[in-house]
Short mmCIF file of C-alpha atoms in Angstrom, two decimals:
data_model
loop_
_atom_site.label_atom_id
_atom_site.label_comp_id
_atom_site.label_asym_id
_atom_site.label_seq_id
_atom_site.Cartn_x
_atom_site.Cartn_y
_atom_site.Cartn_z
CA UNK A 1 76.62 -2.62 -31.38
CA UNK A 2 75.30 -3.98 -28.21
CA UNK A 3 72.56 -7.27 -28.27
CA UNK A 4 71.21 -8.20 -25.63
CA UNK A 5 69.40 -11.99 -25.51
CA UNK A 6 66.78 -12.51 -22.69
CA UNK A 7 66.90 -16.21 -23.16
CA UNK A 8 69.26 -18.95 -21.28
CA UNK A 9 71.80 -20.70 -23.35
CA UNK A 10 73.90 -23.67 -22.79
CA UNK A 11 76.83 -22.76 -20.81
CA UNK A 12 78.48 -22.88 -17.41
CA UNK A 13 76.10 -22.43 -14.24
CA UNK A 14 77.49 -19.78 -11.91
CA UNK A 15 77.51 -20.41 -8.71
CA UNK A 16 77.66 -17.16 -6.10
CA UNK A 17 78.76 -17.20 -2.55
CA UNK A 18 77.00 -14.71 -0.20
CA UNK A 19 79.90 -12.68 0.62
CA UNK A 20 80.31 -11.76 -3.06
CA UNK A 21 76.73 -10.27 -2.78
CA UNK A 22 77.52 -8.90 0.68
CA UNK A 23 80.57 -6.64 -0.74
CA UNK A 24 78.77 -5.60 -3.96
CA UNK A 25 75.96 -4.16 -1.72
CA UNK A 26 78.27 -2.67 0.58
CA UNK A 27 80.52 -1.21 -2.39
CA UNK A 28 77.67 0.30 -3.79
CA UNK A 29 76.44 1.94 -0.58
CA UNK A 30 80.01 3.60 -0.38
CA UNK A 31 79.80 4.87 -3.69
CA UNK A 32 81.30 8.31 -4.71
CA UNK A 33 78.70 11.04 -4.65
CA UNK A 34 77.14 11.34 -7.66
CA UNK A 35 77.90 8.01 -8.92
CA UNK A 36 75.12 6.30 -10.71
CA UNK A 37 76.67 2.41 -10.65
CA UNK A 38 79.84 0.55 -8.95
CA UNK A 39 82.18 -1.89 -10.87
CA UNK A 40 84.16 -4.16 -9.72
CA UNK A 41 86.37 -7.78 -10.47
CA UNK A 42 85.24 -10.84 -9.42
CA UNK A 43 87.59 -13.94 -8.58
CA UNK A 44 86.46 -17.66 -8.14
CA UNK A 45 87.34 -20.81 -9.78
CA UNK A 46 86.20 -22.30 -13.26
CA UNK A 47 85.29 -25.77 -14.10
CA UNK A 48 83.86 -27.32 -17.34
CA UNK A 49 80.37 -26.71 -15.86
CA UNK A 50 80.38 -23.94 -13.86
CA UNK A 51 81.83 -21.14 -12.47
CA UNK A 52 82.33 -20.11 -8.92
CA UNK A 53 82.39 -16.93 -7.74
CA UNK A 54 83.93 -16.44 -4.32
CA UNK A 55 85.63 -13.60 -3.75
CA UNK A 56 85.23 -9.75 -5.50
CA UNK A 57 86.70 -6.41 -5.07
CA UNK A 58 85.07 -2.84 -6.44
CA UNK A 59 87.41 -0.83 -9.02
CA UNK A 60 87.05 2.74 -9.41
CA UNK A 61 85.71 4.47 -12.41
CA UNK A 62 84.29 7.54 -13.65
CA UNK A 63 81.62 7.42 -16.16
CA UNK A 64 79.52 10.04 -17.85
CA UNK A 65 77.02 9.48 -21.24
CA UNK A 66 80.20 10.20 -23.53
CA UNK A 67 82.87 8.25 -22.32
CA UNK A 68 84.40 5.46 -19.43
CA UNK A 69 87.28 5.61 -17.43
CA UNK A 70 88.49 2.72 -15.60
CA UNK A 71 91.46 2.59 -13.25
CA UNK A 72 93.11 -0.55 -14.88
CA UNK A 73 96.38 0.09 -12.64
CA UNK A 74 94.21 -0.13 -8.99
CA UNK A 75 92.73 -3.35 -10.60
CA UNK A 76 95.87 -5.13 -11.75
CA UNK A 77 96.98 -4.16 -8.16
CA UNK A 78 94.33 -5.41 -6.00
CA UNK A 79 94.36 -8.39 -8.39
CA UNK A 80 98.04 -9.49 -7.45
CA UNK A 81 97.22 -8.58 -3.42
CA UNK A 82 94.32 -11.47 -3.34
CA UNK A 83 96.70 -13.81 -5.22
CA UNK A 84 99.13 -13.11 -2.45
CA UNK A 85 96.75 -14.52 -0.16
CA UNK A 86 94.31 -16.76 -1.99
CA UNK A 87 96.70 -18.36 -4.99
CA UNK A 88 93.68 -20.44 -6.34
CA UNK A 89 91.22 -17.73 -7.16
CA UNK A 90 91.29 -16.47 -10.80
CA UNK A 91 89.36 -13.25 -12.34
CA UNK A 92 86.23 -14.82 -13.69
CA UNK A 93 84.27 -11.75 -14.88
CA UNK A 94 83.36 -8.74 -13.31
CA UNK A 95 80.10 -7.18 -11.93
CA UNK A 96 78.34 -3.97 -12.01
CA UNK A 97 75.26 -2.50 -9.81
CA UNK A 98 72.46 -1.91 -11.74
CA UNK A 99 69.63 -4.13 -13.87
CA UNK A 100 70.89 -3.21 -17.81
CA UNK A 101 73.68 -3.76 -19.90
CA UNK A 102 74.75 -0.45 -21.44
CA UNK A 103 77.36 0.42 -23.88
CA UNK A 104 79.81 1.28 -21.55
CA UNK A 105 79.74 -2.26 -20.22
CA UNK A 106 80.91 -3.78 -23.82
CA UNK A 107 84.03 -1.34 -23.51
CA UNK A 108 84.67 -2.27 -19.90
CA UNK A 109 84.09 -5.95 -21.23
CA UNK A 110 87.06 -5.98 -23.70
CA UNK A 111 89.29 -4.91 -21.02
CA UNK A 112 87.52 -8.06 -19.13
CA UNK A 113 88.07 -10.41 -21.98
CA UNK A 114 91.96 -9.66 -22.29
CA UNK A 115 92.55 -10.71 -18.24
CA UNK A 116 90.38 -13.85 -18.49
CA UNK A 117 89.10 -16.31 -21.08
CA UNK A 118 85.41 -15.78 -21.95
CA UNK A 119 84.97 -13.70 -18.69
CA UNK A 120 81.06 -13.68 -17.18
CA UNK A 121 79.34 -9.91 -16.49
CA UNK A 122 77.26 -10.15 -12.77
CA UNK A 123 74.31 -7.74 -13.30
CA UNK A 124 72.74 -6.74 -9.52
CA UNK A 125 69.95 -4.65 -9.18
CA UNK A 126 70.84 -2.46 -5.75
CA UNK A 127 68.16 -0.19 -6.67
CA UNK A 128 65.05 -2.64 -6.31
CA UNK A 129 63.41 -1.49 -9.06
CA UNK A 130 61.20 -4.52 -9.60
CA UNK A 131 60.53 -4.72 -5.89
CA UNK A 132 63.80 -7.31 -5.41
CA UNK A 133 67.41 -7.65 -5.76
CA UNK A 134 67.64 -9.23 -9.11
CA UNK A 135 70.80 -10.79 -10.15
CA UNK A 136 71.93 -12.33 -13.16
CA UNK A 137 74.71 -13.36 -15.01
CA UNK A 138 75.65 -13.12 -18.63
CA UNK A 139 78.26 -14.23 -21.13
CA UNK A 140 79.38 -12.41 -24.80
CA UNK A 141 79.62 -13.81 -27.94
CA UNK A 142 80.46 -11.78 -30.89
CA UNK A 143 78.10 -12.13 -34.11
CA UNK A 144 78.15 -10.08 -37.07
CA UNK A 145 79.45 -10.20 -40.99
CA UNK A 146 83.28 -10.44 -41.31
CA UNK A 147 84.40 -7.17 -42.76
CA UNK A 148 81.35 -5.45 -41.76
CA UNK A 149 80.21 -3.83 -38.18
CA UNK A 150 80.82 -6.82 -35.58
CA UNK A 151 78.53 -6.65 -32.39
CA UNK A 152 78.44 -7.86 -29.08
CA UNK A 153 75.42 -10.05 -27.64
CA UNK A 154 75.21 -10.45 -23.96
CA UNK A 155 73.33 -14.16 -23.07
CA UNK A 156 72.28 -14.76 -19.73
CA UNK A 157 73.22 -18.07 -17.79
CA UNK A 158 71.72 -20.07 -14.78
CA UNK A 159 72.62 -18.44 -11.55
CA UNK A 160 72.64 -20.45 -8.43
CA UNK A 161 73.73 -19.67 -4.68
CA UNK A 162 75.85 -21.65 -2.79
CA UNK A 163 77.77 -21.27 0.79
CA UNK A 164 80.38 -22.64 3.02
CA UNK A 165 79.30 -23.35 6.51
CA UNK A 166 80.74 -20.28 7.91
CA UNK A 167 78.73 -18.37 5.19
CA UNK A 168 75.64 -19.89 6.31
CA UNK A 169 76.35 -18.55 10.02
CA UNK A 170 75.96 -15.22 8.90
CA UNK A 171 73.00 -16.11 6.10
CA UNK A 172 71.03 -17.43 9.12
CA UNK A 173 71.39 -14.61 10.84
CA UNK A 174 70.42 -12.45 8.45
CA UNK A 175 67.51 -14.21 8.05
CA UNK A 176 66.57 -13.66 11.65
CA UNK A 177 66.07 -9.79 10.82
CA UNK A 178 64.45 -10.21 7.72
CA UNK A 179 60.42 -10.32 9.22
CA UNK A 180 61.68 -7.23 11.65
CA UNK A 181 64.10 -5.65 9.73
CA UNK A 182 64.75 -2.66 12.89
CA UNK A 183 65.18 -5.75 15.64
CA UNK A 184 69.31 -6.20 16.53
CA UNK A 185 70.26 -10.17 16.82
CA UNK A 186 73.71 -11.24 17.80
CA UNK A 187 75.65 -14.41 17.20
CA UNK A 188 74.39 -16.95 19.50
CA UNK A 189 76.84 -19.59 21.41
CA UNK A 190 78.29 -22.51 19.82
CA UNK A 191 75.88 -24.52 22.19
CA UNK A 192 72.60 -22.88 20.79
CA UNK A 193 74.32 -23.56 17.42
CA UNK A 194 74.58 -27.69 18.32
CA UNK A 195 71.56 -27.43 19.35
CA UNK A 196 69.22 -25.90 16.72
CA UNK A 197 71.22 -27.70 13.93
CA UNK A 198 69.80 -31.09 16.04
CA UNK A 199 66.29 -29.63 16.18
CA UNK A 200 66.46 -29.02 12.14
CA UNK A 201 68.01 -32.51 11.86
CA UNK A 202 64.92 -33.91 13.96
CA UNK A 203 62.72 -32.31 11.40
CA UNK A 204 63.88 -33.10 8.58
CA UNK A 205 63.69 -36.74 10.15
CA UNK A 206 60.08 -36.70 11.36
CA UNK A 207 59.76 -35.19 7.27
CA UNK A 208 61.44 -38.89 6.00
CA UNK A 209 59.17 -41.06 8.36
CA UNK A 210 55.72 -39.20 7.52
CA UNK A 211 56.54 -40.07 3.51
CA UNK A 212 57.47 -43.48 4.82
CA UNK A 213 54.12 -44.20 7.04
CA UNK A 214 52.28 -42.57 4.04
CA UNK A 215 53.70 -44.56 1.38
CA UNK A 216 53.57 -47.91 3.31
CA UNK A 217 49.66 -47.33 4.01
CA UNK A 218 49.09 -46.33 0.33
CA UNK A 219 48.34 -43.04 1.01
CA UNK A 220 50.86 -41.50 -1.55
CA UNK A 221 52.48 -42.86 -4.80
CA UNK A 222 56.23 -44.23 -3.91
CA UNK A 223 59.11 -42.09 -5.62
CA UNK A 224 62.11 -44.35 -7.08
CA UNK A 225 64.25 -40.98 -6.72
CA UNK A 226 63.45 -40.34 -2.96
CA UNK A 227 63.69 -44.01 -2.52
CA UNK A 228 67.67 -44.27 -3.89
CA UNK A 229 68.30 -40.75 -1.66
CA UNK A 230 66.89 -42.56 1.75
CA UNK A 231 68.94 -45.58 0.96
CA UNK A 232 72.12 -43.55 0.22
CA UNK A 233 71.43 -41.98 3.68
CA UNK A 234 70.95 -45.30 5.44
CA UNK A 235 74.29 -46.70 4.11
CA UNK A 236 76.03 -43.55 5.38
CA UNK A 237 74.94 -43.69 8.58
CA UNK A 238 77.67 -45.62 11.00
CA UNK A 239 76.84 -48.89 12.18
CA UNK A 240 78.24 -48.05 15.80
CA UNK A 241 76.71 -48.90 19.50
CA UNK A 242 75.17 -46.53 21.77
CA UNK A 243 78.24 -46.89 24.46
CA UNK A 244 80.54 -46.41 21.91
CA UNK A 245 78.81 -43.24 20.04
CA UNK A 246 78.32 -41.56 24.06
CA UNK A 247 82.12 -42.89 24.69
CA UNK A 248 83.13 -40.99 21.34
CA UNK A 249 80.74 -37.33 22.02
CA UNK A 250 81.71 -37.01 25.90
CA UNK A 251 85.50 -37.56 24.39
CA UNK A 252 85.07 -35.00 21.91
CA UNK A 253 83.18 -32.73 24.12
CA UNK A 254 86.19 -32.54 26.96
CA UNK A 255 88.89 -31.65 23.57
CA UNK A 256 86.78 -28.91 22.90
CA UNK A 257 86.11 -27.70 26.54
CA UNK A 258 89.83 -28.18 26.81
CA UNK A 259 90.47 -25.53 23.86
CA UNK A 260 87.97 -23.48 24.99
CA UNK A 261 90.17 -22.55 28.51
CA UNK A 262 92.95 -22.57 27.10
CA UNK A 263 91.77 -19.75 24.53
CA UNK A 264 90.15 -17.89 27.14
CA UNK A 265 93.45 -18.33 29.50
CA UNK A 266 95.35 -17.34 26.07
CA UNK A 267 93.21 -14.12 25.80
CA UNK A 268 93.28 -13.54 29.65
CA UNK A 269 97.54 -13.75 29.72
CA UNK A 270 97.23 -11.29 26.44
CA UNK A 271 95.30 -8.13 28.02
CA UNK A 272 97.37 -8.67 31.37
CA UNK A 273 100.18 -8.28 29.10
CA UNK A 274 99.25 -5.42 27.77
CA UNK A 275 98.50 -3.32 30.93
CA UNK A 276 102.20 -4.19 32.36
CA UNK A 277 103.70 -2.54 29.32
CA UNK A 278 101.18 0.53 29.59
CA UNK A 279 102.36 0.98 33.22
#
């Protein structure tokens, strides 16, 4: 029997990296013809709070209204490839394209629940049927009388989103396309990238000092919380001159010029190479 609870329970919060979303979408637009859903494994890292998803790879299966037929052997497999190059990431659940929780997914579960302890199941709706991707995350529990029919109830958990900074590269420039979704956008220069991370950071900070100037004139109620963040920030910031901050940037500038030619002369020496052996 199959339960299915639509409210949020104590548990771990899992945490999703963009790239995990990226490869479900793209697994499920190179689905076999036919196929209603995609399955697939999902790797990360567990903690005693939350768990994060990272990494994921889709696993073929055949299902029809009858039966499901999962090919355990190409999991194990692709499984003991990722360890070979990530050794940290762990199976924490698996995911499948869609917005329900069928029958077939308690099956596919149990096989779930034997590779990891108290696996999650990633639920992503590729079809938009309620006008956006939803995703969610759930966790089983077994209930039932002992002796008698034992079901399976699928709770959902707190699903957050979080990103390394090379992640958030490719975020922002998704986000470019999303108001003009048939305009092409390329990766702009590391320069462009220094300098509209300065332009956010000179927002943010013209943000701070208009909740200053409006709390010191009594124009807004003072927040103890923002108060503690600002003075967190303050503390972090280095107490260092301006000579010695322009000494340290025009220092740090010529290293990185200096890589820069060298990679270029690198790349330059490599495609020489290669025409001298063609010839």
């Amino acid at each position: 029997c199959l339960y299915l609870s639509h409210m949020s329970v104590y548990g771990p919060v899992v945490k999703i990296h963009p790239v995990v979303l990226a490869s479900i979408g793209d697994s499920y637009e190179r689905r076999n013809e036919g196929a209603s859903r995609v399955i697939g494994t999902l790797l990360g890292t567990i903690d005693k709070h939350s768990v994060e998803v990272t990494n994921c790879f889709s696993v073929p299966h055949n299902e029809s209204e009858d039966e499901v037929a999962v090919d355990m052997e190409f999991a194990k497999n692709m499984y003991d490839l990722h360890k070979r190059v990530s050794p940290s990431e762990v199976i924490v659940g698996w995911y499948a394209t869609g917005f329900e929780i069928t029958e077939h997914s308690v099956l596919i579960h149990e096989y779930y629940s034997r590779e990891a302890t108290n696996p999650i199941h990633l639920t992503m709706d590729t079809a938009l049927q309620s006008g956006k991707m939803n995703i969610r995350a759930y966790v089983s529990a077994q209930m039932g009388v002992p002796g008698k029919t034992v079901g399976v109830m699928f709770t959902p958990l707190s699903v957050k989103y979080k990103y390394y900074d090379t992640e958030r590269i490719g975020v922002d420039l998704l986000q470019r396309t999303r108001d003009a979704p048939n305009t092409t956008n390329g990766l702009t220069s590391d320069l462009c990238q220094v300098g509209g991370a300065a332009g956010r950071v000179q927002d943010m900070l013209a943000t701070v000092l208009t909740y200053i100037e409006d709390v010191l004139s009594g124009k807004q109620m003072a927040d103890n919380s923002v108060g503690r963040y600002l003075m967190d920030l303050v503390n972090k910031v280095p107490k260092i001159t301006a000579e010695d901050f322009e000494t340290m940037l025009n220092s740090n500038i010529n290293d990185l010029l200096m890589v820069t030619y060298l990679s270029n002369l690198t790349q330059a020496q490599i495609a020489l190479n290669e025409k001298i052996v063609v010839l």
